Short mmCIF file of C-alpha atoms in Angstrom, two decimals:
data_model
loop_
_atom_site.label_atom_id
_atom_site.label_comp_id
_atom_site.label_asym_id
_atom_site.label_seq_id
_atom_site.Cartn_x
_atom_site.Cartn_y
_atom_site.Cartn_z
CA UNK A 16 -7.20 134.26 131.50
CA UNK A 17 -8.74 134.54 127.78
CA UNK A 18 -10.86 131.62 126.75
CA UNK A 19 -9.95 128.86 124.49
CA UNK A 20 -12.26 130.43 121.77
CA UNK A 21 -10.96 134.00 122.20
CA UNK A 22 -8.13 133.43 119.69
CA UNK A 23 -10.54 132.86 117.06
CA UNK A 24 -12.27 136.62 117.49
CA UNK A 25 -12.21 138.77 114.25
CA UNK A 26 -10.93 142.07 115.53
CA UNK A 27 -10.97 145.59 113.83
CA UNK A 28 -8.05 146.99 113.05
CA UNK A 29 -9.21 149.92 110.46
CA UNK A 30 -12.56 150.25 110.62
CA UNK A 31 -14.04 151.34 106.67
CA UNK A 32 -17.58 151.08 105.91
CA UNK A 33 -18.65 152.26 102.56
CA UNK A 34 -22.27 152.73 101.29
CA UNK A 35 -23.59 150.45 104.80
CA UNK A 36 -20.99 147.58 103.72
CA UNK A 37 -18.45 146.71 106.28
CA UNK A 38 -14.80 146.66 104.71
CA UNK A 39 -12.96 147.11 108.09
CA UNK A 40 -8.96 145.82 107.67
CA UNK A 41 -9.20 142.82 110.75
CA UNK A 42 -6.73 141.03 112.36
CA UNK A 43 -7.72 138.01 110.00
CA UNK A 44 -6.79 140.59 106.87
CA UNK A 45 -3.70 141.74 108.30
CA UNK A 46 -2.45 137.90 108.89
CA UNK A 47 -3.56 137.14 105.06
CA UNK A 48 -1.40 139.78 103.99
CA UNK A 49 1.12 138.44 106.42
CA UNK A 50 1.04 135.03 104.87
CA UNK A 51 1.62 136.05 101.50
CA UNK A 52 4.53 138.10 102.26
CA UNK A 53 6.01 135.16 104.16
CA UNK A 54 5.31 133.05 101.25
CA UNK A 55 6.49 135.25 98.64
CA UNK A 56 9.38 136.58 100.73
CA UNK A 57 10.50 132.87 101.31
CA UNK A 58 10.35 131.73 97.71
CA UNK A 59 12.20 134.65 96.74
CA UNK A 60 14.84 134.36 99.02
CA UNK A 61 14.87 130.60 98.53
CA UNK A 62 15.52 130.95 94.21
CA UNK A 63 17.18 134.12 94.31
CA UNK A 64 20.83 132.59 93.54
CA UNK A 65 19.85 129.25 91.81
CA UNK A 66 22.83 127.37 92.65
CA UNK A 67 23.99 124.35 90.91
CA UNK A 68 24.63 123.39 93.99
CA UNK A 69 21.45 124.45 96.39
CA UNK A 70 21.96 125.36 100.01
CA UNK A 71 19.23 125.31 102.79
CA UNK A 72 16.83 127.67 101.56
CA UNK A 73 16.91 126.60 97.85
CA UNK A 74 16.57 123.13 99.23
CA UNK A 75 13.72 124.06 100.83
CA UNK A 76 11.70 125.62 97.77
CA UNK A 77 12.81 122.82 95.55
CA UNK A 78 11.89 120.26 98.06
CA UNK A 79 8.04 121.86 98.08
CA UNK A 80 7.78 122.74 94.14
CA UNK A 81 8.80 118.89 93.77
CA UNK A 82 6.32 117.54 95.94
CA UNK A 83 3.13 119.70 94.67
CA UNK A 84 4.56 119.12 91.29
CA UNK A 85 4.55 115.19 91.58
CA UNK A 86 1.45 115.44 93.71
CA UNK A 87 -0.48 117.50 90.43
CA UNK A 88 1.04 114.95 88.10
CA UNK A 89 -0.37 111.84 90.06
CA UNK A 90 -3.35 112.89 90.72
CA UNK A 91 -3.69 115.10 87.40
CA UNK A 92 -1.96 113.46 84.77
CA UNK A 93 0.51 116.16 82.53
CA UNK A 94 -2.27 117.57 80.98
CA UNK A 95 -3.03 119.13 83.85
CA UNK A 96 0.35 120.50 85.05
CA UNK A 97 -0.98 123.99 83.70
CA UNK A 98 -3.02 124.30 86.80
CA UNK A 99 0.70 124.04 88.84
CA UNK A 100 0.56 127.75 90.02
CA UNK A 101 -2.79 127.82 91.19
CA UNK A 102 -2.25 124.48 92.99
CA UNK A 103 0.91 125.80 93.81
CA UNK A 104 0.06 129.07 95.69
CA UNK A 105 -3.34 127.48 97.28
CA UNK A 106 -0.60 124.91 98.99
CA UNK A 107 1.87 127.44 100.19
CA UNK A 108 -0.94 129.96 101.20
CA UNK A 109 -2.05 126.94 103.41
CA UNK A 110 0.70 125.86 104.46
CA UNK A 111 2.28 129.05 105.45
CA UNK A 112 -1.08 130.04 107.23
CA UNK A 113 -1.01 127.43 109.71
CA UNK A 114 2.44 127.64 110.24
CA UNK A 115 1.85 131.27 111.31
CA UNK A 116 -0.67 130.36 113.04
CA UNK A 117 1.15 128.12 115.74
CA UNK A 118 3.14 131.07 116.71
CA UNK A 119 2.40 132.82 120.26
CA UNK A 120 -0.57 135.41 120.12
CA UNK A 121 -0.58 134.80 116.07
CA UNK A 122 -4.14 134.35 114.25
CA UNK A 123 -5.25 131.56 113.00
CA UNK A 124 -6.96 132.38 109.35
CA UNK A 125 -7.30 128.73 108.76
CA UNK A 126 -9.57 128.42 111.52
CA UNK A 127 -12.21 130.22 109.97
CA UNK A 128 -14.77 128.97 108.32
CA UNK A 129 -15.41 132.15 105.96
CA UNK A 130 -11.47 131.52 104.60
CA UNK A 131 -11.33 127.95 103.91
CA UNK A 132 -14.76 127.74 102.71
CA UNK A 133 -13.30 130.66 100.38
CA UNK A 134 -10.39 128.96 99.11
CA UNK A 135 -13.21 126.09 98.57
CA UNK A 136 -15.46 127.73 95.95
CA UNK A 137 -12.70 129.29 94.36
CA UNK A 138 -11.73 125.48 93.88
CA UNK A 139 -15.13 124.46 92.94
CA UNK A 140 -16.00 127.27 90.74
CA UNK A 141 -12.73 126.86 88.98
CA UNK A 142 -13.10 123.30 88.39
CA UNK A 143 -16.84 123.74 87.19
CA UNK A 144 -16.34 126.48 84.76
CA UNK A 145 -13.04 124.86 83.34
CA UNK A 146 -14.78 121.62 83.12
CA UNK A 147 -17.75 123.58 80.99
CA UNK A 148 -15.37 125.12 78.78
CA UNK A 149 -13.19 122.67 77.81
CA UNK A 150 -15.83 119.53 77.12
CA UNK A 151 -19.13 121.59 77.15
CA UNK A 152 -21.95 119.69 78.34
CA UNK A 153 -20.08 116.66 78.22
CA UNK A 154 -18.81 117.57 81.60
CA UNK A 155 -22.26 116.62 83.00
CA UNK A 156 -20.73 112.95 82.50
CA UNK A 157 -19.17 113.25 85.85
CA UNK A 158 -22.96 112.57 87.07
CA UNK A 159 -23.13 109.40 85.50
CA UNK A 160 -19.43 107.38 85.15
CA UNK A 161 -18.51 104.84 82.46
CA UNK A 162 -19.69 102.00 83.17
CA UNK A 163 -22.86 102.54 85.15
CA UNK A 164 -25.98 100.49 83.74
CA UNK A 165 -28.87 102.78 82.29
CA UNK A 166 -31.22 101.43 84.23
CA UNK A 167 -29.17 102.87 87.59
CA UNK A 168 -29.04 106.48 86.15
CA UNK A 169 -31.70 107.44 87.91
CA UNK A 170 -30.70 106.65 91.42
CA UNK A 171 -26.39 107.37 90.40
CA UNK A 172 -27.07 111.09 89.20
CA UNK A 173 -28.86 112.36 91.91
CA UNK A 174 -26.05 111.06 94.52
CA UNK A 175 -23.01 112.03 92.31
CA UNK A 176 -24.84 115.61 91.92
CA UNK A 177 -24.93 116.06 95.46
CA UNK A 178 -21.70 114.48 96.18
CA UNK A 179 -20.01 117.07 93.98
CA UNK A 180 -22.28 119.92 95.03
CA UNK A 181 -21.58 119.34 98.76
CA UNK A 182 -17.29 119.06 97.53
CA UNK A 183 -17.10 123.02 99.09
CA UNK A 184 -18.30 122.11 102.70
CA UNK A 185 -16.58 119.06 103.29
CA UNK A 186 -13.26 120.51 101.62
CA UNK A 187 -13.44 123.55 103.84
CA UNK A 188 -14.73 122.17 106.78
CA UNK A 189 -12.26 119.07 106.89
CA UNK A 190 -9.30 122.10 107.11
CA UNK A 191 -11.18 124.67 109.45
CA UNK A 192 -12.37 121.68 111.98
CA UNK A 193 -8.92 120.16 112.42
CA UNK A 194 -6.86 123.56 112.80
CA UNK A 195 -9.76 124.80 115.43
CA UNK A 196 -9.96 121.59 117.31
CA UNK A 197 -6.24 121.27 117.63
CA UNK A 198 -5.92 125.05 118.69
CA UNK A 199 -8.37 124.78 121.35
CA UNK A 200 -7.50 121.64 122.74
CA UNK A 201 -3.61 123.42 123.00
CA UNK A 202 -5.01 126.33 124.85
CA UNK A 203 -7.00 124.37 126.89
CA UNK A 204 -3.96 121.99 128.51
CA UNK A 205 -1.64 125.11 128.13
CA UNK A 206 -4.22 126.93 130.40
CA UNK A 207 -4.49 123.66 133.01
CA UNK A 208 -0.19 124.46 133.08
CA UNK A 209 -0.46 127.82 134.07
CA UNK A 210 -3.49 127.53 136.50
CA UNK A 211 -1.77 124.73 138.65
CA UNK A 212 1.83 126.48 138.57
CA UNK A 213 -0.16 129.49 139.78
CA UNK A 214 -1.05 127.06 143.01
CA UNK A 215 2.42 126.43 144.10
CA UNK A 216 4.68 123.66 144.62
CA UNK A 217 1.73 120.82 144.80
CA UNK A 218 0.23 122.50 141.68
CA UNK A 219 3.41 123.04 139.90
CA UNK A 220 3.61 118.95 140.24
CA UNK A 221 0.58 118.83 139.06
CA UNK A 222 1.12 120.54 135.58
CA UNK A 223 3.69 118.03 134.69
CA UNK A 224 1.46 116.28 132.96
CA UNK A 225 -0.04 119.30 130.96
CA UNK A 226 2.67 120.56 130.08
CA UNK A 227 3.69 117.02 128.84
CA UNK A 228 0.71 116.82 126.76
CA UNK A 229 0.66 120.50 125.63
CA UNK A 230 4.06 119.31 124.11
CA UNK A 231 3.05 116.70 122.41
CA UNK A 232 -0.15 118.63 120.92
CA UNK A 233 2.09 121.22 119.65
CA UNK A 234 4.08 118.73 117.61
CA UNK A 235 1.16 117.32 116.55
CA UNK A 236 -0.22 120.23 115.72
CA UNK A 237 2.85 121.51 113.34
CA UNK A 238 2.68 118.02 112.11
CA UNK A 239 -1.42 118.44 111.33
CA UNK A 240 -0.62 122.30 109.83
CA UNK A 241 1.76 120.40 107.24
CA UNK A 242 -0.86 117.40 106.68
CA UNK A 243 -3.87 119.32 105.87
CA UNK A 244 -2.01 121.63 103.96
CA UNK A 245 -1.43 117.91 101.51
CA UNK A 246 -4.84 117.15 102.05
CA UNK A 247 -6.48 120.59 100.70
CA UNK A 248 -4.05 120.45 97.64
CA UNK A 249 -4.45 116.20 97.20
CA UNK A 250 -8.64 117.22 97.09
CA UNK A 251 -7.94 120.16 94.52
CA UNK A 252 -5.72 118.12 92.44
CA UNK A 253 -8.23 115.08 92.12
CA UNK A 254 -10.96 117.34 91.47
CA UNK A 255 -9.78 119.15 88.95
CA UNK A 256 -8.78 115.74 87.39
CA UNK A 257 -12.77 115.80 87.27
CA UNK A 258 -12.76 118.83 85.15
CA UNK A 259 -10.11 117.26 82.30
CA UNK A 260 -11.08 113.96 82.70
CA UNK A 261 -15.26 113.56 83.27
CA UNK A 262 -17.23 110.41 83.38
CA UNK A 263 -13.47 108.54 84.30
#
């Protein structure tokens, strides 16, 4: 039986190398690729009537472009509401990818590091260079907020720089740990079921409880794949509220 970890491997599907760089086409490229289509595919489908009247599907979209909408205008303000399609497509790329990922012999994207830590920076260096062009070098106000005594400066900027410089780990690690914790600890009861209904009628009462808990994981673990999916967009949203709104 494969390992817990296993289901994490980056596997080759084309292998290209150009000049001594690797650009193989992996399992982890094939399942972006799959997530967008889903994504796109869905929203398509979803808006392609626009009824008065919406069914299920156009529910569905409207129900999601509401809530990222009203989550980018909390968190935002409506000055910021022209960052909704980047917001937009970071949450449904999320979203979708974990949602894939619960799937039977599916890959995980959003268990790996490289990915979320990817989504990150383009966060970061979106927010930093907007921040830049739009107030100049007043954006380096974010290092010391209103409020904050002179004499403190010294000890406030150094933390708030490295609070804000450390914002791509912690926002791509928060994602990657919970989606690779909850995976492993599903294959790991789901493997206790099928090792003790291999051992016969004594084992196959003693998987009851596995298989109990690998239930419950899994519905966690949709639950999670919508949560963090908030959480990642939520982060964005209130840090780009940095870049239009500095030293607040």
């Amino acid at each position: 039986m494969a390992g817990p970890i296993e289901q994490f491997e980056v596997k080759k599907i084309i292998e290209i190398n150009i000049g001594g760089v690797d650009l193989s086409f992996t399992n982890a490229s094939a399942t972006m690729f799959l997530t967008v289509a889903i994504a796109t595919g869905f929203l398509l489908l979803a808006t392609a009537q626009k009824r008065l009247v919406p069914g299920r599907w156009q529910s569905s979209a409207e129900m999601l472009y509401l809530f990222v909408n009203k989550t980018l205008r909390d968190n935002v303000g409506k000055h910021g509401m022209h960052f909704f399609p980047f917001v937009f497509t970071l949450f449904m790329f999320i979203l979708t990818a974990n949602l894939l990922g619960m799937f039977p012999y599916a890959f995980t994207v959003t268990a790996q590091i490289v990915v979320t830590f990817g989504l990150a920076a383009l966060v970061f260096l979106t927010v930093t260079l907007y921040g830049l062009y739009k107030h100049g070098f007043g954006f380096l106000r974010l290092f010391k907020p209103d409020g904050v005594p002179a004499v403190l400066a010294p000890i406030i900027i150094p933390i708030e720089l490295i609070s804000y410089l450390s914002r791509p780990v912690s926002h791509s690690v928060r994602l990657f740990a919970v989606m690779l914790a909850g995976h492993i600890t599903l294959k790991v009861f789901a493997g206790f079921v099928a090792s003790l209904g291999a051992m016969g009628t004594l084992g196959v009462a003693g998987a009851i409880m596995p298989l109990f808990m690998t239930v419950a994981i899994t519905a966690l673990e949709f639950l999670m794949a919508a949560i963090q999916a908030y959480v990642f967009t939520m982060l964005t949203c209130m840090y780009l509220n940095d870049a239009l709104h500095p030293g607040h």
